[in-house]
Tab-separated table of C-alpha atoms and ligand atoms in Angstrom:
chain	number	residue	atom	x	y	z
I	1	UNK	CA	1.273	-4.941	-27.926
I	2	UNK	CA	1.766	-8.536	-26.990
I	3	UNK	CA	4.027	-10.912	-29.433
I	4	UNK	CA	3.792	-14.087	-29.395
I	5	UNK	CA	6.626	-16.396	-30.692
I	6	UNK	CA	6.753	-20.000	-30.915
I	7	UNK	CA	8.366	-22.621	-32.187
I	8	UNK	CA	10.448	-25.724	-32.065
I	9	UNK	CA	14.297	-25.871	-30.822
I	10	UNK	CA	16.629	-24.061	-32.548
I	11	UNK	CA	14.689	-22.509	-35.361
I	12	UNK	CA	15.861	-18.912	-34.391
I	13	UNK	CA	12.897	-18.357	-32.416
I	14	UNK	CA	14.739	-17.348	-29.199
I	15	UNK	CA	17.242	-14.929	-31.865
I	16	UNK	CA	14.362	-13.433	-32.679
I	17	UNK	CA	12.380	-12.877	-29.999
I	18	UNK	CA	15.057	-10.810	-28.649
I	19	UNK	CA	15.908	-8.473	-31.842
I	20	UNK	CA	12.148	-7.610	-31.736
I	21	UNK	CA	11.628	-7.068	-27.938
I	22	UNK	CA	14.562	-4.571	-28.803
I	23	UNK	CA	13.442	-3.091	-31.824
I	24	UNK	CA	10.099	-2.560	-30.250
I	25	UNK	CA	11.538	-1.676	-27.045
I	26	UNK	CA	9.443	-4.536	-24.939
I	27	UNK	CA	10.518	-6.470	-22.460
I	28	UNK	CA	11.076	-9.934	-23.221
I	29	UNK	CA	10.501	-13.164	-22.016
I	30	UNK	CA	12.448	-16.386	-22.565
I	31	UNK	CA	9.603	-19.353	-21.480
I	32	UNK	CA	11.796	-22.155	-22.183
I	33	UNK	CA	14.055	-21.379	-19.317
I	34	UNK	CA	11.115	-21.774	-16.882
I	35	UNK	CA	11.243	-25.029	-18.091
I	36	UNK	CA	14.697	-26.032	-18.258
I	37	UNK	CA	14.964	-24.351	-14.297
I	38	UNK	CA	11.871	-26.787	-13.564
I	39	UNK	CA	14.112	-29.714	-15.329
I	40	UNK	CA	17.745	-28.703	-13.796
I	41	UNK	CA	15.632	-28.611	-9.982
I	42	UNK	CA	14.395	-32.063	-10.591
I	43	UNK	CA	17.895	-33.154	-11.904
I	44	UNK	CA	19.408	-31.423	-8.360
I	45	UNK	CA	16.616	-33.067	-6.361
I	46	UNK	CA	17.611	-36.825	-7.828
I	47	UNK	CA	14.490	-36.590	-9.361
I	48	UNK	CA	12.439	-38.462	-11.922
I	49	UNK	CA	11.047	-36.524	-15.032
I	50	UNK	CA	8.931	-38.210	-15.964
I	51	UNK	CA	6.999	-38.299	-12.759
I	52	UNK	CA	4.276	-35.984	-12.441
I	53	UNK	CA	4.357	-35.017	-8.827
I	54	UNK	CA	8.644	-35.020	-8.190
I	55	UNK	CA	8.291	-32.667	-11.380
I	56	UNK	CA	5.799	-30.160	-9.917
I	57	UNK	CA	7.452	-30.146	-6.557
I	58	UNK	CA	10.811	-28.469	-8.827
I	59	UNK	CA	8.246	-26.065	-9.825
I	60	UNK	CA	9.465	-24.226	-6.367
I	61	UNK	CA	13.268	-23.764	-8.171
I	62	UNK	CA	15.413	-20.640	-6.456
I	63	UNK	CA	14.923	-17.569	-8.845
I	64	UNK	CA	18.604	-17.690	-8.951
I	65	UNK	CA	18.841	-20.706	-10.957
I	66	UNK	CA	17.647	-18.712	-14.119
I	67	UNK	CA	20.610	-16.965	-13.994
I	68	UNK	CA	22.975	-20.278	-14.283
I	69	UNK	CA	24.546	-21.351	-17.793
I	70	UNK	CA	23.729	-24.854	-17.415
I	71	UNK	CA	20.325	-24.126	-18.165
I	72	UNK	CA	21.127	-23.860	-21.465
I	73	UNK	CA	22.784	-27.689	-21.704
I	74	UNK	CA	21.480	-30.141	-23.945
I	75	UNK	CA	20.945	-32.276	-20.681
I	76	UNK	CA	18.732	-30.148	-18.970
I	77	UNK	CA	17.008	-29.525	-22.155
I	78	UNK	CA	16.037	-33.137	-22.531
I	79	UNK	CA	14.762	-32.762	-18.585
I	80	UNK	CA	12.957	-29.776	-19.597
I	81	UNK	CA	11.044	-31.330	-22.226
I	82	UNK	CA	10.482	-34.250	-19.827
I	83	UNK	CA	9.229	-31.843	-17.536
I	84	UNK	CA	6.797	-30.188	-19.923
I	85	UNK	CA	4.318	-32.974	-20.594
I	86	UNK	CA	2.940	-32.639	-17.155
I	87	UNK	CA	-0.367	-30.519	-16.836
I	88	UNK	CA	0.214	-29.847	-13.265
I	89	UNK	CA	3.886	-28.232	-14.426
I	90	UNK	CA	2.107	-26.191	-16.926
I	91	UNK	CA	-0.335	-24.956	-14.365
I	92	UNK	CA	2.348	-23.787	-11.981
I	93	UNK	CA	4.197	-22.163	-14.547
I	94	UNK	CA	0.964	-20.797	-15.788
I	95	UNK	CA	0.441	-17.349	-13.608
I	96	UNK	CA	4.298	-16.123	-14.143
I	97	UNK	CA	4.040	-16.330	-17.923
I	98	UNK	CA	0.566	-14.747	-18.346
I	99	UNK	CA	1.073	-11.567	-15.500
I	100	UNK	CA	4.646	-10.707	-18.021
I	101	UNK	CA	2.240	-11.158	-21.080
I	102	UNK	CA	-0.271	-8.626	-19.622
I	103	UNK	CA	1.985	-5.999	-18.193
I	104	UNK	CA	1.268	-2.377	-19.314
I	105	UNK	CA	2.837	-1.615	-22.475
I	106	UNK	CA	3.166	-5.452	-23.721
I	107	UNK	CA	5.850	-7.390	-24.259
I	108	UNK	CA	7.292	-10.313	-26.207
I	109	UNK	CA	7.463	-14.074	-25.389
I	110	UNK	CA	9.019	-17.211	-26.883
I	111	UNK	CA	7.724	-20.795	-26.477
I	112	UNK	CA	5.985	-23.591	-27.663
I	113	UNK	CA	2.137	-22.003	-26.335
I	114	UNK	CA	2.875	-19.038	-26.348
I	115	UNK	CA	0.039	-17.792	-28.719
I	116	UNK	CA	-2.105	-20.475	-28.266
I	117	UNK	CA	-2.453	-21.053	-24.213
I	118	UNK	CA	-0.568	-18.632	-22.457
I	119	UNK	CA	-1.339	-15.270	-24.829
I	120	UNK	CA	-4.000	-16.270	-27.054
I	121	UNK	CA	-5.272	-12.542	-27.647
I	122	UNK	CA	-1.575	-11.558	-28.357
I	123	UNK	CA	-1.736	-8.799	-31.458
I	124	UNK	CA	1.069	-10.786	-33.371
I	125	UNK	CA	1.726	-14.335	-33.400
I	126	UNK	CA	4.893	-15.852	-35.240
I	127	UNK	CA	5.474	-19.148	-35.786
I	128	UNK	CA	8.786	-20.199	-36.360
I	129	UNK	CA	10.440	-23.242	-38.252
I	130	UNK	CA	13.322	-24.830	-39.859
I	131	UNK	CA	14.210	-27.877	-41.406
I	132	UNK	CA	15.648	-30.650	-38.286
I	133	UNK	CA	18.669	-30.731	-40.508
I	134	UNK	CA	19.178	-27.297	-39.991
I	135	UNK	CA	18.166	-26.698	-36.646
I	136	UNK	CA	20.646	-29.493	-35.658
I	137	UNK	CA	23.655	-27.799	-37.970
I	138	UNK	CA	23.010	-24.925	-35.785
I	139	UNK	CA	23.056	-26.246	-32.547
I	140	UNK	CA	26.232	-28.265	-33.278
I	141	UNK	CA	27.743	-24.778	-34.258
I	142	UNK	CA	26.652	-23.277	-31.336
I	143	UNK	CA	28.064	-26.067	-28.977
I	144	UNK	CA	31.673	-26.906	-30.992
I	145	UNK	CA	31.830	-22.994	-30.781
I	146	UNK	CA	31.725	-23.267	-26.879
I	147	UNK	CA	34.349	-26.023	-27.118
I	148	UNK	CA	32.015	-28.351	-26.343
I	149	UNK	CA	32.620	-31.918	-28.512
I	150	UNK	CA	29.480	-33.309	-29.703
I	151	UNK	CA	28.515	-34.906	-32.663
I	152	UNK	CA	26.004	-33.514	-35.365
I	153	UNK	CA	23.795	-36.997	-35.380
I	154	UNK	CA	23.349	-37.445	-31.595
I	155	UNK	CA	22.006	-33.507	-31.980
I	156	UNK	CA	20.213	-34.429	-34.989
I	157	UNK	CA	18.259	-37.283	-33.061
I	158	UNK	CA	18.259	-35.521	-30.052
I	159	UNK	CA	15.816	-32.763	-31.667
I	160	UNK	CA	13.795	-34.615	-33.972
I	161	UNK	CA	12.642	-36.449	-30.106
I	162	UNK	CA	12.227	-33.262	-28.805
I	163	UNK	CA	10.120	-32.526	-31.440
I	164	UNK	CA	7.868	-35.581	-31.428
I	165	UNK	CA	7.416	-35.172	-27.599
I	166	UNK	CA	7.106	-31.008	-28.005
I	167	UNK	CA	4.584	-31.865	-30.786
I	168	UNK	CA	2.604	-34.689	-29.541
I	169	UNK	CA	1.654	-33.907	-26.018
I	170	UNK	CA	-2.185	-33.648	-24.666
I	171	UNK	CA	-1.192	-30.505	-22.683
I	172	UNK	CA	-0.473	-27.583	-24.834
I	173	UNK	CA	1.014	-29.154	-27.786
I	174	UNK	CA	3.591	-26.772	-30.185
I	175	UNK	CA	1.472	-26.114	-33.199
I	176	UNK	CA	0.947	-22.777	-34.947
I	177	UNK	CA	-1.705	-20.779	-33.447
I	178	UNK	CA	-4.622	-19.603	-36.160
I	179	UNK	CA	-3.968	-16.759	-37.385
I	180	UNK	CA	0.047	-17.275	-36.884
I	181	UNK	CA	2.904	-15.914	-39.172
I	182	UNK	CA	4.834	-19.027	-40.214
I	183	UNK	CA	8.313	-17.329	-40.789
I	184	UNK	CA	10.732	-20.691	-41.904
I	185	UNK	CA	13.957	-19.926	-41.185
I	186	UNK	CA	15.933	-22.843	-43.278
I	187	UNK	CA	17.868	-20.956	-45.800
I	188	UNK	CA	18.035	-17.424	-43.684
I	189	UNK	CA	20.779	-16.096	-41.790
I	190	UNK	CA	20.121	-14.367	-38.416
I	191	UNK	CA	19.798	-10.921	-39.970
I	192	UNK	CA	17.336	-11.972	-42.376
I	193	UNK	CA	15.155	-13.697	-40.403
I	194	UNK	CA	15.190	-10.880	-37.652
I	195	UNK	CA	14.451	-7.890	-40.663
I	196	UNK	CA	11.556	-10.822	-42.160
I	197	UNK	CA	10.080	-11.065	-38.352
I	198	UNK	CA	10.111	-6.985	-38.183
I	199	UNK	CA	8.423	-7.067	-41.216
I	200	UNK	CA	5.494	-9.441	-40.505
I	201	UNK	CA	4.780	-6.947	-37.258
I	202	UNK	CA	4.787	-4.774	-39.146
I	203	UNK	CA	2.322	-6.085	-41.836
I	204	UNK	CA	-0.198	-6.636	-38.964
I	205	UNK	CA	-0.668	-2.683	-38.466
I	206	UNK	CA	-1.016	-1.955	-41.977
D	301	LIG	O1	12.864	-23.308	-25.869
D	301	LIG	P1	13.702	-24.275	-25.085
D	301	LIG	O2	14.458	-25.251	-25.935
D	301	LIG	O3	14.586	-23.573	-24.102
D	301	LIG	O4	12.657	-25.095	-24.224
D	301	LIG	C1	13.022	-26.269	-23.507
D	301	LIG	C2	11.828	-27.198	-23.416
D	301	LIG	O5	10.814	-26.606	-22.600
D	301	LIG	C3	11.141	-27.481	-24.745
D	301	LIG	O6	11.674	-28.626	-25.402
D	301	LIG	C4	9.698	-27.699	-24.380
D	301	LIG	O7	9.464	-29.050	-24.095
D	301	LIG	C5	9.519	-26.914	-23.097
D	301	LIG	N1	8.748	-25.679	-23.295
D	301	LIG	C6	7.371	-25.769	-23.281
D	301	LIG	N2	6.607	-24.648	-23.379
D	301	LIG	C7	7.183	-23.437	-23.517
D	301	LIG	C8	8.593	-23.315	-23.558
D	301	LIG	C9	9.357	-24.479	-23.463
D	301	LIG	O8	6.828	-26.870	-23.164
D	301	LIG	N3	6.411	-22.349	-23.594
């Protein structure tokens, strides 16, 4: 069984990608930190972003960069959205996410294409949303919790670009799949919106 989760930043996609890889016992894959490895090389190479061919050459990033915590800055996130509009990044990316999506057994993935480019025949698809108000209170939690001073609007305006670049792109856009779950997260606490998510795979096999 393949599931396919997508979504914008910070609307518990990630959260629950990972409670259902568990619950279902599949392995799991975390797109968005191709990405932000692909953003954090070009940021280590004194790279542009925005350029299409210094952004595909940090395509070749050291496997061991997935493992660093800086990956998961708000910087490199920004770089990793940069990153993302290119086709040719996409392409290179392209191979690594679709061989985990067709191992034996299945498995689940989180992105922004995941059910419509890079798993498109995936059993489930979930698409997963909150409001930018939200998804920024949540964020801000996340990063004062880490002891990390930031300030709720800068996060607030930092996602709703995110979103208008995630959303507006040529290549592989984030939109809902057909045939997606839309599972809005606004008003539900991690536990509920892992037991909803269960549900809706659930639902499919009925
Ligand atoms: O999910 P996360 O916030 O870690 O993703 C970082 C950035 O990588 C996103 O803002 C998006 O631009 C890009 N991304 C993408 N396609 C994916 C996963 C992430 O374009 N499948």
């Amino acid at each position: 069984m393949i599931i396919a989760v997508d979504g914008p930043t910070a609307s518990g996609k990630g959260t629950i990608a990972k409670a259902l890889a568990a619950h279902f016992a599949l392995p799991h894959l975390d797109t968005g930190l191709l990405y932000r490895a692909v953003g954090r090389q070009v940021q280590l190479n004194g790279g542009n972003p925005d350029d299409p061919a210094e952004a595909l050459a940090a395509c070749d990033f050291p496997e061991g960069l997935l493992e660093d915590d800086i990956l998961r800055s708000e910087e490199v996130g920004g770089y990793a959205s940069r990153v993302s509009v290119h086709p040719q990044v996409r392409r290179a990316l392209y191979e690594r996410q679709r061989a985990f999506a067709r191992q034996e057994g299945g498995a689940v993935l989180d992105g922004r294409d995941i059910g419509t480019v890079i798993a498109p025949e995936a059993q489930v698809k979930l698409f997963v949303t909150a409001s930018v108000a939200t998804r920024a209170r949540r964020r801000w939690l996340e990063m004062t919790g880490r002891g990390i001073a930031v300030e709720l609007a800068a996060i607030e305006a930092d996602i709703a670009a995110r979103d208008e670049r995630d959303m507006n792109r040529a290549d592989a856009p984030l939109i809902a799949a057909p045939g997606a779950v839309l599972l809005d997260t606004t008003t539900l606490g991690p536990d509920e919106a892992i037991a909803a998510a269960i549900e809706a795979v659930l639902a499919r096999f009925d």
